[in-house]
PDB file of C-alpha atoms in Angstrom:
ATOM      1  CA  MET A   1      -9.094 -15.984   3.156  1.00  0.00           C
ATOM      2  CA  THR A   2     -12.318 -15.902   5.025  1.00  0.00           C
ATOM      3  CA  ASP A   3     -13.523 -12.658   3.332  1.00  0.00           C
ATOM      4  CA  SER A   4     -14.044 -12.322  -0.711  1.00  0.00           C
ATOM      5  CA  LEU A   5     -12.080  -9.203  -2.437  1.00  0.00           C
ATOM      6  CA  PRO A   6     -14.261  -6.092  -2.710  1.00  0.00           C
ATOM      7  CA  MET A   7     -14.025  -5.121  -6.438  1.00  0.00           C
ATOM      8  CA  PRO A   8     -12.968  -3.599  -8.446  1.00  0.00           C
ATOM      9  CA  MET A   9     -11.577  -1.232  -5.769  1.00  0.00           C
ATOM     10  CA  VAL A  10     -10.948  -2.174  -2.216  1.00  0.00           C
ATOM     11  CA  SER A  11     -11.006   0.025   0.871  1.00  0.00           C
ATOM     12  CA  PRO A  12      -7.475   0.215   3.056  1.00  0.00           C
ATOM     13  CA  GLU A  13      -9.386  -0.483   5.494  1.00  0.00           C
ATOM     14  CA  TRP A  14     -10.155  -4.054   4.320  1.00  0.00           C
ATOM     15  CA  VAL A  15      -6.559  -4.143   3.143  1.00  0.00           C
ATOM     16  CA  GLU A  16      -5.029  -3.446   6.485  1.00  0.00           C
ATOM     17  CA  GLU A  17      -7.510  -6.335   8.141  1.00  0.00           C
ATOM     18  CA  HIS A  18      -6.305  -9.000   5.763  1.00  0.00           C
ATOM     19  CA  LEU A  19      -3.165  -7.426   5.462  1.00  0.00           C
ATOM     20  CA  ARG A  20      -1.176 -10.948   6.654  1.00  0.00           C
ATOM     21  CA  GLU A  21      -3.337 -13.697   5.019  1.00  0.00           C
ATOM     22  CA  PRO A  22      -2.649 -16.109   2.805  1.00  0.00           C
ATOM     23  CA  GLY A  23      -3.488 -15.795  -0.841  1.00  0.00           C
ATOM     24  CA  LEU A  24      -3.833 -12.040  -0.782  1.00  0.00           C
ATOM     25  CA  SER A  25      -1.141 -10.523  -3.121  1.00  0.00           C
ATOM     26  CA  ILE A  26      -0.540  -6.685  -3.803  1.00  0.00           C
ATOM     27  CA  ILE A  27       1.513  -5.483  -6.181  1.00  0.00           C
ATOM     28  CA  ASP A  28       2.546  -1.490  -6.668  1.00  0.00           C
ATOM     29  CA  ALA A  29       2.621  -0.739  -9.707  1.00  0.00           C
ATOM     30  CA  SER A  30       3.278   2.932  -9.332  1.00  0.00           C
ATOM     31  CA  TRP A  31       4.577   4.998 -12.634  1.00  0.00           C
ATOM     32  CA  TYR A  32       5.179   8.139 -13.333  1.00  0.00           C
ATOM     33  CA  LEU A  33       5.482  10.714 -16.243  1.00  0.00           C
ATOM     34  CA  PRO A  34       8.779  12.340 -16.632  1.00  0.00           C
ATOM     35  CA  VAL A  35       7.160  15.741 -15.405  1.00  0.00           C
ATOM     36  CA  GLN A  36       5.820  14.481 -12.497  1.00  0.00           C
ATOM     37  CA  GLY A  37       9.347  14.219 -11.046  1.00  0.00           C
ATOM     38  CA  ARG A  38       8.407  11.174  -8.895  1.00  0.00           C
ATOM     39  CA  ASP A  39      10.352   7.485  -9.394  1.00  0.00           C
ATOM     40  CA  ALA A  40       8.192   4.979  -8.654  1.00  0.00           C
ATOM     41  CA  GLU A  41      10.889   2.076  -7.886  1.00  0.00           C
ATOM     42  CA  GLN A  42      12.785   4.011  -5.225  1.00  0.00           C
ATOM     43  CA  GLU A  43       9.688   5.833  -3.504  1.00  0.00           C
ATOM     44  CA  TYR A  44       9.142   1.324  -3.801  1.00  0.00           C
ATOM     45  CA  GLU A  45      12.305   0.538  -1.769  1.00  0.00           C
ATOM     46  CA  GLN A  46      12.131   3.214   0.753  1.00  0.00           C
ATOM     47  CA  ALA A  47       8.209   2.716   1.879  1.00  0.00           C
ATOM     48  CA  HIS A  48       5.124  -0.060   0.496  1.00  0.00           C
ATOM     49  CA  ILE A  49       2.611  -1.820   1.960  1.00  0.00           C
ATOM     50  CA  PRO A  50       4.020  -4.602   3.882  1.00  0.00           C
ATOM     51  CA  GLY A  51       4.474  -8.169   1.485  1.00  0.00           C
ATOM     52  CA  ALA A  52       4.142  -5.627  -1.820  1.00  0.00           C
ATOM     53  CA  VAL A  53       5.567  -6.509  -4.917  1.00  0.00           C
ATOM     54  CA  PHE A  54       6.839  -3.661  -7.259  1.00  0.00           C
ATOM     55  CA  PHE A  55       5.108  -4.061 -10.511  1.00  0.00           C
ATOM     56  CA  ASP A  56       7.808  -2.225 -13.237  1.00  0.00           C
ATOM     57  CA  GLN A  57       5.426  -1.159 -16.476  1.00  0.00           C
ATOM     58  CA  ASP A  58       8.084  -0.215 -18.039  1.00  0.00           C
ATOM     59  CA  LEU A  59      10.306  -3.736 -17.747  1.00  0.00           C
ATOM     60  CA  VAL A  60       6.668  -5.892 -18.015  1.00  0.00           C
ATOM     61  CA  VAL A  61       6.265  -5.620 -21.642  1.00  0.00           C
ATOM     62  CA  GLU A  62       6.523  -7.262 -25.526  1.00  0.00           C
ATOM     63  CA  PRO A  63      10.347  -7.399 -26.000  1.00  0.00           C
ATOM     64  CA  GLY A  64      11.647  -6.004 -29.445  1.00  0.00           C
ATOM     65  CA  ILE A  65       8.566  -3.686 -29.640  1.00  0.00           C
ATOM     66  CA  ASP A  66       9.049   0.246 -30.008  1.00  0.00           C
ATOM     67  CA  LEU A  67       6.725   1.012 -28.016  1.00  0.00           C
ATOM     68  CA  PRO A  68       5.738   2.241 -24.172  1.00  0.00           C
ATOM     69  CA  HIS A  69       3.950  -0.019 -22.632  1.00  0.00           C
ATOM     70  CA  ALA A  70       3.648  -2.735 -25.252  1.00  0.00           C
ATOM     71  CA  MET A  71       1.408  -5.578 -24.029  1.00  0.00           C
ATOM     72  CA  PRO A  72       3.577  -8.398 -23.374  1.00  0.00           C
ATOM     73  CA  SER A  73       2.519 -12.237 -25.203  1.00  0.00           C
ATOM     74  CA  PRO A  74       1.166 -14.599 -21.893  1.00  0.00           C
ATOM     75  CA  GLY A  75       4.578 -16.234 -21.454  1.00  0.00           C
ATOM     76  CA  HIS A  76       6.686 -12.870 -21.020  1.00  0.00           C
ATOM     77  CA  PHE A  77       3.806 -11.904 -18.593  1.00  0.00           C
ATOM     78  CA  ALA A  78       3.750 -15.207 -16.911  1.00  0.00           C
ATOM     79  CA  GLN A  79       7.289 -15.310 -16.641  1.00  0.00           C
ATOM     80  CA  HIS A  80       7.366 -11.675 -14.586  1.00  0.00           C
ATOM     81  CA  LEU A  81       4.835 -12.817 -12.422  1.00  0.00           C
ATOM     82  CA  GLY A  82       5.138 -15.679 -11.157  1.00  0.00           C
ATOM     83  CA  SER A  83       9.267 -14.391 -10.354  1.00  0.00           C
ATOM     84  CA  MET A  84       6.884 -12.145  -8.471  1.00  0.00           C
ATOM     85  CA  GLY A  85       5.022 -14.945  -6.633  1.00  0.00           C
ATOM     86  CA  ILE A  86       1.487 -13.893  -7.781  1.00  0.00           C
ATOM     87  CA  SER A  87      -0.579 -16.909  -8.733  1.00  0.00           C
ATOM     88  CA  VAL A  88      -3.852 -16.221 -11.058  1.00  0.00           C
ATOM     89  CA  HIS A  89      -5.275 -17.929  -8.470  1.00  0.00           C
ATOM     90  CA  ASP A  90      -4.307 -14.655  -5.855  1.00  0.00           C
ATOM     91  CA  ASN A  91      -6.530 -12.012  -4.482  1.00  0.00           C
ATOM     92  CA  ILE A  92      -4.561  -9.551  -5.950  1.00  0.00           C
ATOM     93  CA  VAL A  93      -4.735  -6.010  -5.003  1.00  0.00           C
ATOM     94  CA  VAL A  94      -2.507  -3.146  -7.112  1.00  0.00           C
ATOM     95  CA  TYR A  95      -2.332   0.359  -6.172  1.00  0.00           C
ATOM     96  CA  ASP A  96      -0.165   3.056  -7.399  1.00  0.00           C
ATOM     97  CA  GLY A  97       1.151   6.496  -5.789  1.00  0.00           C
ATOM     98  CA  PRO A  98      -1.870   9.247  -6.486  1.00  0.00           C
ATOM     99  CA  GLY A  99      -4.320   6.174  -6.007  1.00  0.00           C
ATOM    100  CA  PHE A 100      -5.799   6.316  -9.823  1.00  0.00           C
ATOM    101  CA  PHE A 101      -3.067   6.783 -12.191  1.00  0.00           C
ATOM    102  CA  SER A 102      -1.681   3.789 -13.292  1.00  0.00           C
ATOM    103  CA  ALA A 103      -2.626   0.980 -11.439  1.00  0.00           C
ATOM    104  CA  PRO A 104      -5.666   0.257 -13.665  1.00  0.00           C
ATOM    105  CA  ARG A 105      -3.059  -0.690 -16.350  1.00  0.00           C
ATOM    106  CA  VAL A 106      -2.017  -2.926 -14.503  1.00  0.00           C
ATOM    107  CA  TRP A 107      -5.263  -4.535 -13.128  1.00  0.00           C
ATOM    108  CA  TRP A 108      -6.648  -4.720 -17.049  1.00  0.00           C
ATOM    109  CA  MET A 109      -3.654  -6.737 -18.009  1.00  0.00           C
ATOM    110  CA  LEU A 110      -3.602  -9.221 -15.022  1.00  0.00           C
ATOM    111  CA  ARG A 111      -7.428  -9.608 -16.137  1.00  0.00           C
ATOM    112  CA  ALA A 112      -6.877  -9.717 -19.554  1.00  0.00           C
ATOM    113  CA  MET A 113      -4.046 -13.008 -18.785  1.00  0.00           C
ATOM    114  CA  GLY A 114      -6.907 -14.686 -16.556  1.00  0.00           C
ATOM    115  CA  ALA A 115      -6.846 -13.466 -13.049  1.00  0.00           C
ATOM    116  CA  LYS A 116     -10.193 -13.587 -11.674  1.00  0.00           C
ATOM    117  CA  THR A 117      -9.504 -11.566  -8.234  1.00  0.00           C
ATOM    118  CA  VAL A 118      -8.318  -8.225  -8.773  1.00  0.00           C
ATOM    119  CA  ALA A 119      -9.193  -4.790  -7.208  1.00  0.00           C
ATOM    120  CA  ILE A 120      -7.775  -1.228  -7.286  1.00  0.00           C
ATOM    121  CA  LEU A 121      -6.450   0.070  -3.626  1.00  0.00           C
ATOM    122  CA  ALA A 122      -8.473   3.077  -2.810  1.00  0.00           C
ATOM    123  CA  GLY A 123      -6.788   6.373  -2.404  1.00  0.00           C
ATOM    124  CA  GLY A 124      -3.481   4.614  -3.157  1.00  0.00           C
ATOM    125  CA  MET A 125       0.189   4.594  -1.710  1.00  0.00           C
ATOM    126  CA  ASP A 126      -0.193   8.285  -0.590  1.00  0.00           C
ATOM    127  CA  GLY A 127      -3.291   7.703   1.153  1.00  0.00           C
ATOM    128  CA  TRP A 128      -1.992   4.719   3.106  1.00  0.00           C
ATOM    129  CA  LYS A 129       0.856   6.822   3.913  1.00  0.00           C
ATOM    130  CA  ASN A 130      -1.147   9.887   4.632  1.00  0.00           C
ATOM    131  CA  ALA A 131      -3.695   8.077   7.311  1.00  0.00           C
ATOM    132  CA  GLY A 132      -0.764   6.312   8.969  1.00  0.00           C
ATOM    133  CA  ARG A 133      -1.139   2.527   8.034  1.00  0.00           C
ATOM    134  CA  GLU A 134       1.856   0.377   8.121  1.00  0.00           C
ATOM    135  CA  ILE A 135       4.707   0.815   5.942  1.00  0.00           C
ATOM    136  CA  THR A 136       7.900  -0.971   5.477  1.00  0.00           C
ATOM    137  CA  SER A 137      11.517  -1.009   3.208  1.00  0.00           C
ATOM    138  CA  GLU A 138      12.121  -4.294   3.861  1.00  0.00           C
ATOM    139  CA  PRO A 139      12.182  -6.051   0.455  1.00  0.00           C
ATOM    140  CA  THR A 140       9.741  -8.518   0.508  1.00  0.00           C
ATOM    141  CA  LYS A 141      10.685 -11.798   0.635  1.00  0.00           C
ATOM    142  CA  VAL A 142       9.194 -13.695  -2.546  1.00  0.00           C
ATOM    143  CA  ALA A 143       8.815 -17.604  -3.412  1.00  0.00           C
ATOM    144  CA  PRO A 144       8.173 -17.709  -6.830  1.00  0.00           C
ATOM    145  CA  CYS A 145       5.352 -19.714  -8.683  1.00  0.00           C
ATOM    146  CA  LEU A 146       3.099 -20.840 -12.239  1.00  0.00           C
ATOM    147  CA  PHE A 147       1.046 -17.860 -13.210  1.00  0.00           C
ATOM    148  CA  GLU A 148      -0.996 -19.935 -15.524  1.00  0.00           C
ATOM    149  CA  THR A 149      -2.535 -17.356 -18.338  1.00  0.00           C
ATOM    150  CA  GLU A 150      -5.857 -17.342 -19.613  1.00  0.00           C
ATOM    151  CA  PHE A 151      -5.307 -15.131 -22.490  1.00  0.00           C
ATOM    152  CA  ASP A 152      -8.156 -12.745 -23.298  1.00  0.00           C
ATOM    153  CA  GLU A 153      -7.292 -11.861 -27.059  1.00  0.00           C
ATOM    154  CA  ASN A 154     -10.174  -9.925 -27.678  1.00  0.00           C
ATOM    155  CA  ALA A 155      -9.034  -7.519 -24.547  1.00  0.00           C
ATOM    156  CA  VAL A 156      -6.303  -5.302 -26.720  1.00  0.00           C
ATOM    157  CA  VAL A 157      -7.178  -3.501 -30.276  1.00  0.00           C
ATOM    158  CA  THR A 158      -4.850  -3.537 -32.969  1.00  0.00           C
ATOM    159  CA  LEU A 159      -3.401  -0.862 -35.171  1.00  0.00           C
ATOM    160  CA  ASP A 160      -4.868  -2.596 -38.105  1.00  0.00           C
ATOM    161  CA  GLU A 161      -8.354  -2.771 -36.021  1.00  0.00           C
ATOM    162  CA  MET A 162      -8.141   0.916 -35.343  1.00  0.00           C
ATOM    163  CA  LYS A 163      -7.731   1.847 -38.360  1.00  0.00           C
ATOM    164  CA  THR A 164     -11.333   0.062 -39.603  1.00  0.00           C
ATOM    165  CA  ILE A 165     -12.622   1.575 -36.306  1.00  0.00           C
ATOM    166  CA  SER A 166     -11.850   5.175 -37.004  1.00  0.00           C
ATOM    167  CA  GLY A 167     -14.471   7.110 -37.936  1.00  0.00           C
ATOM    168  CA  SER A 168     -17.207   4.308 -38.784  1.00  0.00           C
ATOM    169  CA  GLY A 169     -19.017   5.305 -35.813  1.00  0.00           C
ATOM    170  CA  ASP A 170     -20.161   1.197 -35.041  1.00  0.00           C
ATOM    171  CA  VAL A 171     -17.186   1.004 -32.590  1.00  0.00           C
ATOM    172  CA  VAL A 172     -16.643   4.652 -30.686  1.00  0.00           C
ATOM    173  CA  VAL A 173     -12.967   5.752 -29.090  1.00  0.00           C
ATOM    174  CA  VAL A 174     -13.325   7.462 -25.576  1.00  0.00           C
ATOM    175  CA  ASP A 175      -9.694   8.827 -25.427  1.00  0.00           C
ATOM    176  CA  ALA A 176      -8.530   9.877 -21.885  1.00  0.00           C
ATOM    177  CA  ARG A 177      -5.884  12.038 -22.761  1.00  0.00           C
ATOM    178  CA  PRO A 178      -6.235  16.156 -21.227  1.00  0.00           C
ATOM    179  CA  HIS A 179      -8.048  18.051 -23.394  1.00  0.00           C
ATOM    180  CA  GLY A 180      -5.686  20.134 -24.854  1.00  0.00           C
ATOM    181  CA  ARG A 181      -3.710  17.017 -26.098  1.00  0.00           C
ATOM    182  CA  PHE A 182      -7.196  15.441 -27.736  1.00  0.00           C
ATOM    183  CA  THR A 183      -7.886  19.264 -29.500  1.00  0.00           C
ATOM    184  CA  GLY A 184      -4.104  19.342 -30.932  1.00  0.00           C
ATOM    185  CA  GLU A 185      -3.844  22.945 -28.889  1.00  0.00           C
ATOM    186  CA  GLU A 186      -0.985  21.386 -26.351  1.00  0.00           C
ATOM    187  CA  PRO A 187       1.823  19.300 -27.833  1.00  0.00           C
ATOM    188  CA  GLU A 188       2.579  15.898 -26.770  1.00  0.00           C
ATOM    189  CA  PRO A 189       4.991  14.922 -24.209  1.00  0.00           C
ATOM    190  CA  ARG A 190       6.667  12.241 -26.283  1.00  0.00           C
ATOM    191  CA  GLU A 191       8.975  13.675 -29.615  1.00  0.00           C
ATOM    192  CA  GLY A 192       7.811  12.891 -32.821  1.00  0.00           C
ATOM    193  CA  MET A 193       3.968  12.189 -31.619  1.00  0.00           C
ATOM    194  CA  ARG A 194       1.841  14.199 -33.777  1.00  0.00           C
ATOM    195  CA  SER A 195      -0.830  16.730 -32.412  1.00  0.00           C
ATOM    196  CA  GLY A 196      -4.767  16.114 -32.076  1.00  0.00           C
ATOM    197  CA  HIS A 197      -6.752  12.462 -32.042  1.00  0.00           C
ATOM    198  CA  ILE A 198      -7.822   9.563 -34.466  1.00  0.00           C
ATOM    199  CA  PRO A 199     -10.877  10.301 -35.741  1.00  0.00           C
ATOM    200  CA  GLY A 200     -14.356  10.279 -34.543  1.00  0.00           C
ATOM    201  CA  SER A 201     -13.304  10.014 -31.118  1.00  0.00           C
ATOM    202  CA  LEU A 202     -14.925  11.475 -27.720  1.00  0.00           C
ATOM    203  CA  ASN A 203     -12.719  13.136 -24.682  1.00  0.00           C
ATOM    204  CA  VAL A 204     -13.026  12.107 -21.374  1.00  0.00           C
ATOM    205  CA  PRO A 205      -9.565  12.933 -19.377  1.00  0.00           C
ATOM    206  CA  PHE A 206      -9.023  10.514 -16.930  1.00  0.00           C
ATOM    207  CA  LEU A 207      -8.535  13.132 -14.454  1.00  0.00           C
ATOM    208  CA  ASP A 208     -12.136  13.433 -14.307  1.00  0.00           C
ATOM    209  CA  LEU A 209     -12.892  10.227 -12.988  1.00  0.00           C
ATOM    210  CA  ALA A 210     -11.636  10.243  -9.976  1.00  0.00           C
ATOM    211  CA  GLU A 211     -11.694  12.620  -6.637  1.00  0.00           C
ATOM    212  CA  ASP A 212      -8.249  12.123  -3.741  1.00  0.00           C
ATOM    213  CA  GLY A 213      -7.288   8.648  -5.364  1.00  0.00           C
ATOM    214  CA  ARG A 214     -10.671   7.336  -5.469  1.00  0.00           C
ATOM    215  CA  LEU A 215     -12.781   6.744  -8.326  1.00  0.00           C
ATOM    216  CA  LYS A 216     -16.117   8.571  -8.810  1.00  0.00           C
ATOM    217  CA  ASN A 217     -19.176   6.887  -7.831  1.00  0.00           C
ATOM    218  CA  ALA A 218     -21.133   4.930 -10.483  1.00  0.00           C
ATOM    219  CA  HIS A 219     -23.921   8.006 -11.004  1.00  0.00           C
ATOM    220  CA  ALA A 220     -21.192  10.303 -10.938  1.00  0.00           C
ATOM    221  CA  LEU A 221     -19.291   8.618 -13.849  1.00  0.00           C
ATOM    222  CA  LYS A 222     -22.433   8.078 -15.380  1.00  0.00           C
ATOM    223  CA  ALA A 223     -23.772  11.196 -15.990  1.00  0.00           C
ATOM    224  CA  LEU A 224     -20.311  12.662 -16.875  1.00  0.00           C
ATOM    225  CA  PHE A 225     -19.902   9.929 -20.039  1.00  0.00           C
ATOM    226  CA  GLU A 226     -23.324  11.131 -20.271  1.00  0.00           C
ATOM    227  CA  ASP A 227     -22.709  14.761 -20.690  1.00  0.00           C
ATOM    228  CA  VAL A 228     -19.288  13.835 -23.014  1.00  0.00           C
ATOM    229  CA  GLY A 229     -22.176  11.552 -25.311  1.00  0.00           C
ATOM    230  CA  VAL A 230     -20.842   8.313 -24.905  1.00  0.00           C
ATOM    231  CA  PRO A 231     -23.495   5.809 -26.208  1.00  0.00           C
ATOM    232  CA  THR A 232     -25.143   2.745 -24.539  1.00  0.00           C
ATOM    233  CA  ASP A 233     -25.711   0.845 -27.360  1.00  0.00           C
ATOM    234  CA  ARG A 234     -22.236   0.531 -29.154  1.00  0.00           C
ATOM    235  CA  PRO A 235     -18.632  -1.287 -28.668  1.00  0.00           C
ATOM    236  CA  LEU A 236     -16.466   1.080 -27.358  1.00  0.00           C
ATOM    237  CA  VAL A 237     -12.450   1.241 -27.335  1.00  0.00           C
ATOM    238  CA  THR A 238     -10.347   3.308 -24.842  1.00  0.00           C
ATOM    239  CA  SER A 239      -7.497   4.860 -25.430  1.00  0.00           C
ATOM    240  CA  CYS A 240      -4.700   7.467 -24.131  1.00  0.00           C
ATOM    241  CA  GLY A 241      -1.223   8.352 -24.850  1.00  0.00           C
ATOM    242  CA  SER A 242       0.637   5.011 -24.216  1.00  0.00           C
ATOM    243  CA  GLY A 243      -1.885   2.592 -23.177  1.00  0.00           C
ATOM    244  CA  VAL A 244      -1.840   3.649 -18.951  1.00  0.00           C
ATOM    245  CA  THR A 245      -4.821   5.685 -18.143  1.00  0.00           C
ATOM    246  CA  ALA A 246      -7.101   3.871 -21.079  1.00  0.00           C
ATOM    247  CA  ALA A 247      -7.398   1.648 -18.372  1.00  0.00           C
ATOM    248  CA  ALA A 248      -8.400   3.856 -15.755  1.00  0.00           C
ATOM    249  CA  LEU A 249     -11.128   4.752 -18.892  1.00  0.00           C
ATOM    250  CA  LEU A 250     -12.007   1.798 -19.036  1.00  0.00           C
ATOM    251  CA  LEU A 251     -12.560   0.780 -15.511  1.00  0.00           C
ATOM    252  CA  ALA A 252     -14.762   3.902 -14.433  1.00  0.00           C
ATOM    253  CA  LEU A 253     -16.873   3.233 -17.771  1.00  0.00           C
ATOM    254  CA  GLU A 254     -17.632  -1.136 -16.212  1.00  0.00           C
ATOM    255  CA  GLU A 255     -18.173   0.380 -13.280  1.00  0.00           C
ATOM    256  CA  ALA A 256     -21.084   3.307 -14.854  1.00  0.00           C
ATOM    257  CA  GLY A 257     -22.477   0.606 -16.053  1.00  0.00           C
ATOM    258  CA  TYR A 258     -20.848   0.438 -19.550  1.00  0.00           C
ATOM    259  CA  ARG A 259     -20.193  -3.388 -21.808  1.00  0.00           C
ATOM    260  CA  ASN A 260     -18.307  -4.130 -24.369  1.00  0.00           C
ATOM    261  CA  ILE A 261     -15.116  -1.896 -23.602  1.00  0.00           C
ATOM    262  CA  ARG A 262     -11.899  -2.913 -25.163  1.00  0.00           C
ATOM    263  CA  LEU A 263      -8.195  -1.220 -24.894  1.00  0.00           C
ATOM    264  CA  TYR A 264      -6.159   0.135 -27.759  1.00  0.00           C
ATOM    265  CA  ASP A 265      -2.798  -0.638 -26.291  1.00  0.00           C
ATOM    266  CA  GLY A 266      -0.750   1.236 -28.434  1.00  0.00           C
ATOM    267  CA  SER A 267      -2.828   4.403 -27.985  1.00  0.00           C
ATOM    268  CA  TRP A 268      -1.564   7.753 -29.160  1.00  0.00           C
ATOM    269  CA  SER A 269       2.077   6.556 -29.113  1.00  0.00           C
ATOM    270  CA  GLU A 270       1.523   4.561 -32.303  1.00  0.00           C
ATOM    271  CA  TRP A 271      -1.219   5.684 -33.988  1.00  0.00           C
ATOM    272  CA  GLY A 272      -0.266   9.999 -33.729  1.00  0.00           C
ATOM    273  CA  GLY A 273       3.976   8.431 -34.169  1.00  0.00           C
ATOM    274  CA  ARG A 274       2.740   7.445 -37.711  1.00  0.00           C
ATOM    275  CA  SER A 275       2.538   8.560 -41.156  1.00  0.00           C
ATOM    276  CA  ASP A 276       0.103   6.468 -42.403  1.00  0.00           C
ATOM    277  CA  THR A 277      -3.115   7.323 -39.728  1.00  0.00           C
ATOM    278  CA  ASP A 278      -5.594   9.742 -40.504  1.00  0.00           C
ATOM    279  CA  VAL A 279      -5.562  12.762 -37.181  1.00  0.00           C
ATOM    280  CA  GLU A 280      -8.016  15.150 -36.300  1.00  0.00           C
ATOM    281  CA  THR A 281      -7.637  18.600 -34.248  1.00  0.00           C
ATOM    282  CA  GLY A 282     -10.296  20.431 -32.918  1.00  0.00           C
ATOM    283  CA  PRO A 283     -13.004  19.219 -30.500  1.00  0.00           C
ATOM    284  CA  ALA A 284     -14.533  15.916 -30.519  1.00  0.00           C
ATOM    285  CA  SER A 285     -17.733  15.410 -33.079  1.00  0.00           C
ATOM    286  CA  ASN A 286     -21.237  15.356 -31.264  1.00  0.00           C
ATOM    287  CA  LEU A 287     -22.157  12.900 -34.192  1.00  0.00           C
ATOM    288  CA  GLN A 288     -21.484  10.170 -32.334  1.00  0.00           C
ATOM    289  CA  LYS A 289     -24.654  11.390 -29.183  1.00  0.00           C
TER     290      LYS A 289
END
């Protein structure tokens, strides 16, 4: 491929121009909450970008872990990606339906597993179709390959770490869930979850990060994070309901110039579903500013 892949967001024009060049892999990473009423795999089968493969975010998880979207082991991840014909050396474009919802999760997983050139399609599949760009229902022919992982263990924050981090002030947790769920005024969509947030957390709902399926520019994002009080001088950990939109928040923070950001993989599904973790309700404290 002659042109380098623009990152972290790539335009549909660039993808369309390079669509059939060798070394470009395209992943449909669409995933939806039940309330959204959309079937990601069915939509993929009916229409996808030519050459795209489907990444099932409920399947590519660590077996035996009773949490949604648990980060798989490097070996398990490599097995799935290799079967999709994805190489760690490819230029990889990830997309979802609306544009900036579930694709960042797979973008984050790929980077944590060693992929170097990964970008998200701005505007997603909805934008691609609305612009009249080429789609197909033909199954993608896959040549299995070896996905050689180089796992960054530091990318993932564990429950034990979160218990140490919570409320310490040394590391700031930023929660991507909607404001009502963060404050505890709205119930969680999963049964058995308490309402509220991890003590000391700040709240930046992921819906505030993008417009029309496209990530806001760095200046607008920085202003958003500054308004909430996200500090620039402390490590950050992103969280959400099940680890999906926490990745969107992590990407947005990086785009705004923040560094030293990690992701709490268990997120509220783990923290809010236990009886041995502290929970706060109400708005975020301003003490982090």
